[in-house]
Amino acid sequence: MKTLMVTSGKGGVGKSTVAVNLAMELSLNGNNVGLMDVDIHGPNDHVILGIEKPEIMTDGKHFQPIEVGTLKFMTIASAIDSDTPIIWRGPLKAKLIDQFLQDTMWGDLDYMILDFPPGSGDEPLEVLKVYDNKVDGAVIVTTPQKVALGDVEKIMNFLKKMKVPLIGIWENMSYYTCPHCGKKHYLFGKHTDELAKKMETAIIARIPLIPEVGEKFGAANLFLTRSQGDVRKEFESGVKKIVDFLSTED
Ligand SMILES: Nc1ncnc2c1ncn2[C@@H]1O[C@H](COP(=O)(O)OP(=O)(O)OP(=O)(O)O)[C@@H](O)[C@H]1O
Ligand SMILES: [Mg+2]
């Protein structure tokens, strides 16, 4: 099984969108894939999957993951009321992540995709602990604004320190294609290249801003797996780079 972290220094940049679309694509390509929403404070992978009320079954010892086609999915959203904020103290959070990863009937997986909240808090540390510090790779998601990149650099340094192999940067909302003139507008600049160069890492993909996605709720967010044309090509090439990288890891 290959374990993949999808993370970022910043919130709202599209981590969950990328993680869920990637997990779904790998699963549609015939792989056994697990997806865990490790964002305990604001889980929303289920929303992207179009599941209104996720329900996790348990026999008291094990959890049965939610199945979306062949994709196996776990989220804390099943256990909390979305309107009530939960104050998770460190140990409790760690225990929950531990249980979800270890006591779930994942079956034989080819890939385990872990979608994190932004930053280097308890969540990545606990996941790394569960996997004995052996995660096969990390994808950093960011938008191209200058202001996002300092925080992204921090998370990359954290991953380096933890010896997590960095696959590269997945740039999201890179540009907007005008529907009238067809011109690409780089709304947030093109600053990711500087960071990639500085950190000696690759840009895995550049996905445009697609206004309909942000406006709609639910499965419209699976837009990458359903994309066509140039976006499809870019998405497929990004997924392939990740798969190729992971296949070379022992
Ligand atoms: N390429 C895109 N074009 C338009 N909207 C997008 C795109 N990617 C993501 N979005 C939208 O941006 C918002 C944030 O995306 P998402 O939840 O994936 O980010 P996140 O980094 O996981 O956020 P959080 O830090 O809260 O976990 C969502 O409403 C999503 O639908
Ligand atoms: Mg998220």
mmCIF file of C-alpha atoms and ligand atoms in Angstrom:
data_model
loop_
_atom_site.group_PDB
_atom_site.id
_atom_site.type_symbol
_atom_site.label_atom_id
_atom_site.label_comp_id
_atom_site.label_asym_id
_atom_site.label_seq_id
_atom_site.Cartn_x
_atom_site.Cartn_y
_atom_site.Cartn_z
ATOM 1 C CA MET A 1 0.000 0.000 0.000
ATOM 2 C CA LYS A 2 1.211 3.481 -0.880
ATOM 3 C CA THR A 3 0.367 6.241 1.564
ATOM 4 C CA LEU A 4 -0.032 9.769 0.265
ATOM 5 C CA MET A 5 -0.452 12.985 2.256
ATOM 6 C CA VAL A 6 -2.291 15.888 0.643
ATOM 7 C CA THR A 7 -1.516 19.029 2.561
ATOM 8 C CA SER A 8 -0.708 22.739 2.462
ATOM 9 C CA GLY A 9 0.379 25.646 4.595
ATOM 10 C CA LYS A 10 -2.841 27.468 3.775
ATOM 11 C CA GLY A 11 -6.551 26.882 4.181
ATOM 12 C CA GLY A 12 -9.067 27.019 1.375
ATOM 13 C CA VAL A 13 -6.587 26.401 -1.419
ATOM 14 C CA GLY A 14 -8.189 23.176 -2.669
ATOM 15 C CA LYS A 15 -6.512 20.400 -0.660
ATOM 16 C CA SER A 16 -9.738 18.471 -0.205
ATOM 17 C CA THR A 17 -10.781 19.040 -3.797
ATOM 18 C CA VAL A 18 -7.482 17.621 -5.038
ATOM 19 C CA ALA A 19 -7.405 14.755 -2.501
ATOM 20 C CA VAL A 20 -10.935 13.554 -3.252
ATOM 21 C CA ASN A 21 -10.641 13.891 -7.040
ATOM 22 C CA LEU A 22 -7.311 12.076 -6.954
ATOM 23 C CA ALA A 23 -8.691 9.273 -4.768
ATOM 24 C CA MET A 24 -11.721 8.911 -7.035
ATOM 25 C CA GLU A 25 -9.597 8.892 -10.199
ATOM 26 C CA LEU A 26 -7.278 6.201 -8.826
ATOM 27 C CA SER A 27 -10.293 4.168 -7.806
ATOM 28 C CA LEU A 28 -11.968 4.590 -11.219
ATOM 29 C CA ASN A 29 -8.696 3.370 -12.748
ATOM 30 C CA GLY A 30 -9.176 0.040 -10.976
ATOM 31 C CA ASN A 31 -7.130 0.546 -7.814
ATOM 32 C CA ASN A 32 -8.254 -0.234 -4.282
ATOM 33 C CA VAL A 33 -8.207 3.172 -2.654
ATOM 34 C CA GLY A 34 -8.795 4.414 0.878
ATOM 35 C CA LEU A 35 -9.511 8.068 1.596
ATOM 36 C CA MET A 36 -9.395 9.498 5.081
ATOM 37 C CA ASP A 37 -10.502 13.022 5.917
ATOM 38 C CA VAL A 38 -8.032 13.915 8.658
ATOM 39 C CA ASP A 39 -9.520 17.417 8.949
ATOM 40 C CA ILE A 40 -11.260 16.807 12.229
ATOM 41 C CA HIS A 41 -12.384 20.368 12.875
ATOM 42 C CA GLY A 42 -13.899 21.003 9.468
ATOM 43 C CA PRO A 43 -14.322 17.744 7.580
ATOM 44 C CA ASN A 44 -15.829 18.215 4.143
ATOM 45 C CA ASP A 45 -14.588 15.421 1.897
ATOM 46 C CA HIS A 46 -18.050 13.857 2.195
ATOM 47 C CA VAL A 47 -19.559 17.023 0.717
ATOM 48 C CA ILE A 48 -17.219 16.762 -2.273
ATOM 49 C CA LEU A 49 -18.258 13.121 -2.649
ATOM 50 C CA GLY A 50 -21.906 14.211 -2.603
ATOM 51 C CA ILE A 51 -22.733 12.425 0.668
ATOM 52 C CA GLU A 52 -25.119 14.457 2.771
ATOM 53 C CA LYS A 53 -24.965 12.460 5.991
ATOM 54 C CA PRO A 54 -22.043 10.071 6.168
ATOM 55 C CA GLU A 55 -22.653 7.055 8.375
ATOM 56 C CA ILE A 56 -19.892 4.842 9.640
ATOM 57 C CA MET A 57 -20.967 1.446 10.960
ATOM 58 C CA THR A 58 -19.105 -0.241 13.779
ATOM 59 C CA ASP A 59 -19.339 -3.583 15.559
ATOM 60 C CA GLY A 60 -17.711 -2.036 18.616
ATOM 61 C CA LYS A 61 -14.266 -3.174 17.506
ATOM 62 C CA HIS A 62 -13.938 -2.187 13.896
ATOM 63 C CA PHE A 63 -15.274 0.526 11.637
ATOM 64 C CA GLN A 64 -16.824 -0.185 8.282
ATOM 65 C CA PRO A 65 -15.738 2.561 5.871
ATOM 66 C CA ILE A 66 -18.255 4.244 3.595
ATOM 67 C CA GLU A 67 -18.041 2.835 0.082
ATOM 68 C CA VAL A 68 -18.400 5.110 -2.923
ATOM 69 C CA GLY A 69 -18.072 2.676 -5.799
ATOM 70 C CA THR A 70 -14.876 0.880 -4.857
ATOM 71 C CA LEU A 71 -13.489 3.853 -2.908
ATOM 72 C CA LYS A 72 -13.369 3.325 0.862
ATOM 73 C CA PHE A 73 -13.868 6.493 2.845
ATOM 74 C CA MET A 74 -13.608 7.507 6.501
ATOM 75 C CA THR A 75 -14.546 10.807 8.081
ATOM 76 C CA ILE A 76 -15.185 12.164 11.529
ATOM 77 C CA ALA A 77 -18.171 13.971 10.016
ATOM 78 C CA SER A 78 -20.116 10.797 10.757
ATOM 79 C CA ALA A 79 -19.726 11.332 14.477
ATOM 80 C CA ILE A 80 -20.227 15.060 14.875
ATOM 81 C CA ASP A 81 -22.983 17.542 14.414
ATOM 82 C CA SER A 82 -21.772 19.939 11.733
ATOM 83 C CA ASP A 83 -23.176 22.995 13.540
ATOM 84 C CA THR A 84 -21.433 22.322 16.837
ATOM 85 C CA PRO A 85 -17.762 23.183 17.146
ATOM 86 C CA ILE A 86 -15.782 20.493 18.907
ATOM 87 C CA ILE A 87 -12.811 21.304 21.043
ATOM 88 C CA TRP A 88 -10.510 18.361 20.514
ATOM 89 C CA ARG A 89 -7.700 18.280 22.994
ATOM 90 C CA GLY A 90 -4.443 16.845 21.628
ATOM 91 C CA PRO A 91 -4.630 13.299 23.074
ATOM 92 C CA LEU A 92 -8.273 12.842 22.117
ATOM 93 C CA LYS A 93 -7.591 13.936 18.566
ATOM 94 C CA ALA A 94 -4.597 11.621 18.358
ATOM 95 C CA LYS A 95 -6.662 8.692 19.635
ATOM 96 C CA LEU A 96 -9.374 9.305 17.099
ATOM 97 C CA ILE A 97 -6.951 9.476 14.152
ATOM 98 C CA ASP A 98 -5.265 6.370 15.464
ATOM 99 C CA GLN A 99 -8.517 4.437 15.726
ATOM 100 C CA PHE A 100 -9.816 5.529 12.338
ATOM 101 C CA LEU A 101 -6.606 4.493 10.629
ATOM 102 C CA GLN A 102 -5.985 1.271 12.501
ATOM 103 C CA ASP A 103 -9.435 -0.092 13.360
ATOM 104 C CA THR A 104 -11.077 0.424 9.991
ATOM 105 C CA MET A 105 -11.737 -2.524 7.718
ATOM 106 C CA TRP A 106 -9.897 -0.961 4.807
ATOM 107 C CA GLY A 107 -9.146 -4.321 3.198
ATOM 108 C CA ASP A 108 -6.170 -4.631 0.873
ATOM 109 C CA LEU A 109 -5.427 -1.140 -0.398
ATOM 110 C CA ASP A 110 -3.219 -0.009 -3.254
ATOM 111 C CA TYR A 111 -3.370 3.624 -2.120
ATOM 112 C CA MET A 112 -4.270 5.416 1.078
ATOM 113 C CA ILE A 113 -4.947 9.116 0.527
ATOM 114 C CA LEU A 114 -4.889 11.351 3.601
ATOM 115 C CA ASP A 115 -6.462 14.798 3.381
ATOM 116 C CA PHE A 116 -5.120 17.156 6.058
ATOM 117 C CA PRO A 117 -6.106 20.481 7.543
ATOM 118 C CA PRO A 118 -3.568 23.224 6.779
ATOM 119 C CA GLY A 119 -0.266 23.347 8.608
ATOM 120 C CA SER A 120 1.934 21.154 10.735
ATOM 121 C CA GLY A 121 -0.280 20.503 13.752
ATOM 122 C CA ASP A 122 -1.210 17.345 15.658
ATOM 123 C CA GLU A 123 -2.814 15.684 12.659
ATOM 124 C CA PRO A 124 0.215 15.060 10.430
ATOM 125 C CA LEU A 125 2.318 14.175 13.461
ATOM 126 C CA GLU A 126 -0.197 11.575 14.588
ATOM 127 C CA VAL A 127 -0.579 10.071 11.133
ATOM 128 C CA LEU A 128 3.188 9.833 10.802
ATOM 129 C CA LYS A 129 3.298 8.117 14.175
ATOM 130 C CA VAL A 130 0.707 5.544 13.111
ATOM 131 C CA TYR A 131 2.762 4.744 9.997
ATOM 132 C CA ASP A 132 6.076 4.620 11.913
ATOM 133 C CA ASN A 133 7.167 7.782 10.079
ATOM 134 C CA LYS A 134 7.004 5.964 6.765
ATOM 135 C CA VAL A 135 4.694 7.772 4.412
ATOM 136 C CA ASP A 136 5.386 7.301 0.703
ATOM 137 C CA GLY A 137 4.855 10.843 -0.465
ATOM 138 C CA ALA A 138 3.263 14.236 -0.005
ATOM 139 C CA VAL A 139 1.554 16.567 -2.427
ATOM 140 C CA ILE A 140 1.450 20.240 -1.475
ATOM 141 C CA VAL A 141 -1.565 22.116 -2.772
ATOM 142 C CA THR A 142 -1.436 25.865 -3.160
ATOM 143 C CA THR A 143 -2.869 28.765 -5.052
ATOM 144 C CA PRO A 144 -0.258 30.941 -6.752
ATOM 145 C CA GLN A 145 -0.506 34.105 -4.603
ATOM 146 C CA LYS A 146 2.675 35.437 -3.119
ATOM 147 C CA VAL A 147 1.002 35.617 0.287
ATOM 148 C CA ALA A 148 0.283 31.850 0.309
ATOM 149 C CA LEU A 149 3.814 30.792 -0.441
ATOM 150 C CA GLY A 150 5.558 31.613 2.849
ATOM 151 C CA ASP A 151 3.248 29.240 4.704
ATOM 152 C CA VAL A 152 3.634 26.636 2.006
ATOM 153 C CA GLU A 153 7.385 26.827 2.373
ATOM 154 C CA LYS A 154 6.987 26.180 6.106
ATOM 155 C CA ILE A 155 4.972 23.009 5.588
ATOM 156 C CA MET A 156 7.488 21.807 3.021
ATOM 157 C CA ASN A 157 10.287 22.321 5.523
ATOM 158 C CA PHE A 158 8.252 20.440 8.117
ATOM 159 C CA LEU A 159 7.817 17.494 5.740
ATOM 160 C CA LYS A 160 11.521 17.524 4.915
ATOM 161 C CA LYS A 161 12.312 17.445 8.608
ATOM 162 C CA MET A 162 9.947 14.497 9.043
ATOM 163 C CA LYS A 163 11.591 12.795 6.048
ATOM 164 C CA VAL A 164 8.368 12.595 4.055
ATOM 165 C CA PRO A 165 9.242 12.366 0.342
ATOM 166 C CA LEU A 166 7.939 15.476 -1.379
ATOM 167 C CA ILE A 167 6.344 14.705 -4.731
ATOM 168 C CA GLY A 168 5.779 18.323 -5.655
ATOM 169 C CA ILE A 169 3.399 21.255 -5.704
ATOM 170 C CA TRP A 170 -0.103 20.974 -7.107
ATOM 171 C CA GLU A 171 -1.107 24.491 -8.129
ATOM 172 C CA ASN A 172 -4.828 25.142 -7.939
ATOM 173 C CA MET A 173 -6.829 28.081 -9.284
ATOM 174 C CA SER A 174 -3.794 28.933 -11.413
ATOM 175 C CA TYR A 175 -5.720 30.992 -13.950
ATOM 176 C CA TYR A 176 -9.177 31.693 -15.297
ATOM 177 C CA THR A 177 -10.035 31.239 -18.932
ATOM 178 C CA CYS A 178 -12.372 33.978 -20.148
ATOM 179 C CA PRO A 179 -15.413 32.283 -21.733
ATOM 180 C CA HIS A 180 -15.766 35.154 -24.206
ATOM 181 C CA CYS A 181 -12.274 35.764 -25.556
ATOM 182 C CA GLY A 182 -10.645 32.456 -24.468
ATOM 183 C CA LYS A 183 -7.720 34.317 -22.904
ATOM 184 C CA LYS A 184 -6.101 32.973 -19.744
ATOM 185 C CA HIS A 185 -6.065 35.443 -16.861
ATOM 186 C CA TYR A 186 -3.570 34.805 -14.083
ATOM 187 C CA LEU A 187 -5.653 36.324 -11.310
ATOM 188 C CA PHE A 188 -3.268 35.519 -8.475
ATOM 189 C CA GLY A 189 0.028 35.942 -10.316
ATOM 190 C CA LYS A 190 2.501 33.217 -11.158
ATOM 191 C CA HIS A 191 4.519 32.962 -7.981
ATOM 192 C CA THR A 192 4.598 29.184 -7.482
ATOM 193 C CA ASP A 193 7.521 28.713 -9.864
ATOM 194 C CA GLU A 194 9.806 30.753 -7.582
ATOM 195 C CA LEU A 195 8.935 28.513 -4.648
ATOM 196 C CA ALA A 196 9.334 25.292 -6.625
ATOM 197 C CA LYS A 197 12.770 26.461 -7.717
ATOM 198 C CA LYS A 198 13.785 27.493 -4.230
ATOM 199 C CA MET A 199 12.609 24.200 -2.712
ATOM 200 C CA GLU A 200 13.993 22.168 -5.624
ATOM 201 C CA THR A 201 10.705 20.493 -6.288
ATOM 202 C CA ALA A 202 8.383 20.046 -9.258
ATOM 203 C CA ILE A 203 5.034 21.545 -10.169
ATOM 204 C CA ILE A 204 2.790 18.521 -10.579
ATOM 205 C CA ALA A 205 -0.176 20.235 -12.214
ATOM 206 C CA ARG A 206 -1.827 23.596 -12.755
ATOM 207 C CA ILE A 207 -5.591 23.531 -12.528
ATOM 208 C CA PRO A 208 -7.620 26.611 -13.510
ATOM 209 C CA LEU A 209 -10.202 28.367 -11.412
ATOM 210 C CA ILE A 210 -13.601 27.147 -12.524
ATOM 211 C CA PRO A 211 -16.290 29.435 -11.046
ATOM 212 C CA GLU A 212 -19.108 26.844 -11.259
ATOM 213 C CA VAL A 213 -17.201 24.568 -8.890
ATOM 214 C CA GLY A 214 -16.975 27.041 -6.046
ATOM 215 C CA GLU A 215 -20.627 28.009 -6.427
ATOM 216 C CA LYS A 216 -22.095 24.539 -6.418
ATOM 217 C CA PHE A 217 -22.203 22.159 -3.539
ATOM 218 C CA GLY A 218 -21.644 18.445 -3.583
ATOM 219 C CA ALA A 219 -20.523 16.251 -6.402
ATOM 220 C CA ALA A 220 -19.886 19.212 -8.752
ATOM 221 C CA ASN A 221 -16.621 19.263 -6.831
ATOM 222 C CA LEU A 222 -15.628 15.995 -8.485
ATOM 223 C CA PHE A 223 -15.082 18.142 -11.574
ATOM 224 C CA LEU A 224 -11.533 16.954 -12.171
ATOM 225 C CA THR A 225 -12.499 13.314 -12.620
ATOM 226 C CA ARG A 226 -15.197 14.460 -15.041
ATOM 227 C CA SER A 227 -13.176 17.109 -16.836
ATOM 228 C CA GLN A 228 -12.514 17.202 -20.552
ATOM 229 C CA GLY A 229 -10.062 18.828 -22.918
ATOM 230 C CA ASP A 230 -7.057 20.672 -21.515
ATOM 231 C CA VAL A 231 -8.099 20.370 -17.859
ATOM 232 C CA ARG A 232 -8.497 16.615 -18.277
ATOM 233 C CA LYS A 233 -5.052 16.340 -19.848
ATOM 234 C CA GLU A 234 -3.483 18.364 -17.044
ATOM 235 C CA PHE A 235 -5.295 16.350 -14.353
ATOM 236 C CA GLU A 236 -4.321 13.004 -15.917
ATOM 237 C CA SER A 237 -0.728 14.098 -16.239
ATOM 238 C CA GLY A 238 -0.698 15.232 -12.573
ATOM 239 C CA VAL A 239 -2.146 11.915 -11.406
ATOM 240 C CA LYS A 240 0.390 10.021 -13.501
ATOM 241 C CA LYS A 241 3.289 11.963 -11.974
ATOM 242 C CA ILE A 242 2.056 11.043 -8.504
ATOM 243 C CA VAL A 243 1.531 7.373 -9.419
ATOM 244 C CA ASP A 244 4.967 7.174 -11.058
ATOM 245 C CA PHE A 245 6.628 8.759 -8.042
ATOM 246 C CA LEU A 246 4.897 6.391 -5.625
ATOM 247 C CA SER A 247 5.720 3.337 -7.702
ATOM 248 C CA THR A 248 9.420 4.077 -7.330
ATOM 249 C CA GLU A 249 9.175 4.320 -3.522
ATOM 250 C CA ASP A 250 9.894 1.091 -1.647
HETATM 251 N N1 LIG B 1 -10.135 24.880 -9.287
HETATM 252 C C1 LIG B 1 -11.132 25.404 -8.589
HETATM 253 N N2 LIG B 1 -11.974 26.309 -9.150
HETATM 254 C C2 LIG B 1 -12.977 26.855 -8.448
HETATM 255 N N3 LIG B 1 -13.254 26.574 -7.171
HETATM 256 C C3 LIG B 1 -12.451 25.685 -6.558
HETATM 257 C C4 LIG B 1 -11.362 25.046 -7.227
HETATM 258 N N4 LIG B 1 -10.737 24.218 -6.336
HETATM 259 C C5 LIG B 1 -11.416 24.325 -5.181
HETATM 260 N N5 LIG B 1 -12.446 25.205 -5.302
HETATM 261 C C6 LIG B 1 -13.395 25.621 -4.267
HETATM 262 O O1 LIG B 1 -12.668 26.321 -3.255
HETATM 263 C C7 LIG B 1 -13.176 26.023 -1.962
HETATM 264 C C8 LIG B 1 -12.062 25.449 -1.083
HETATM 265 O O2 LIG B 1 -11.672 24.196 -1.607
HETATM 266 P P1 LIG B 1 -11.260 22.989 -0.648
HETATM 267 O O3 LIG B 1 -12.294 22.754 0.386
HETATM 268 O O4 LIG B 1 -10.867 21.860 -1.522
HETATM 269 O O5 LIG B 1 -9.971 23.648 0.024
HETATM 270 P P2 LIG B 1 -9.149 23.145 1.294
HETATM 271 O O6 LIG B 1 -7.753 23.629 1.070
HETATM 272 O O7 LIG B 1 -9.347 21.709 1.506
HETATM 273 O O8 LIG B 1 -9.843 23.974 2.462
HETATM 274 P P3 LIG B 1 -9.679 23.744 4.045
HETATM 275 O O9 LIG B 1 -8.382 24.414 4.410
HETATM 276 O O10 LIG B 1 -10.877 24.424 4.612
HETATM 277 O O11 LIG B 1 -9.630 22.262 4.294
HETATM 278 C C9 LIG B 1 -14.331 25.057 -2.187
HETATM 279 O O12 LIG B 1 -15.527 25.769 -2.221
HETATM 280 C C10 LIG B 1 -14.030 24.452 -3.557
HETATM 281 O O13 LIG B 1 -15.191 24.031 -4.215
HETATM 282 MG MG MG B 2 -9.993 20.647 3.249
#
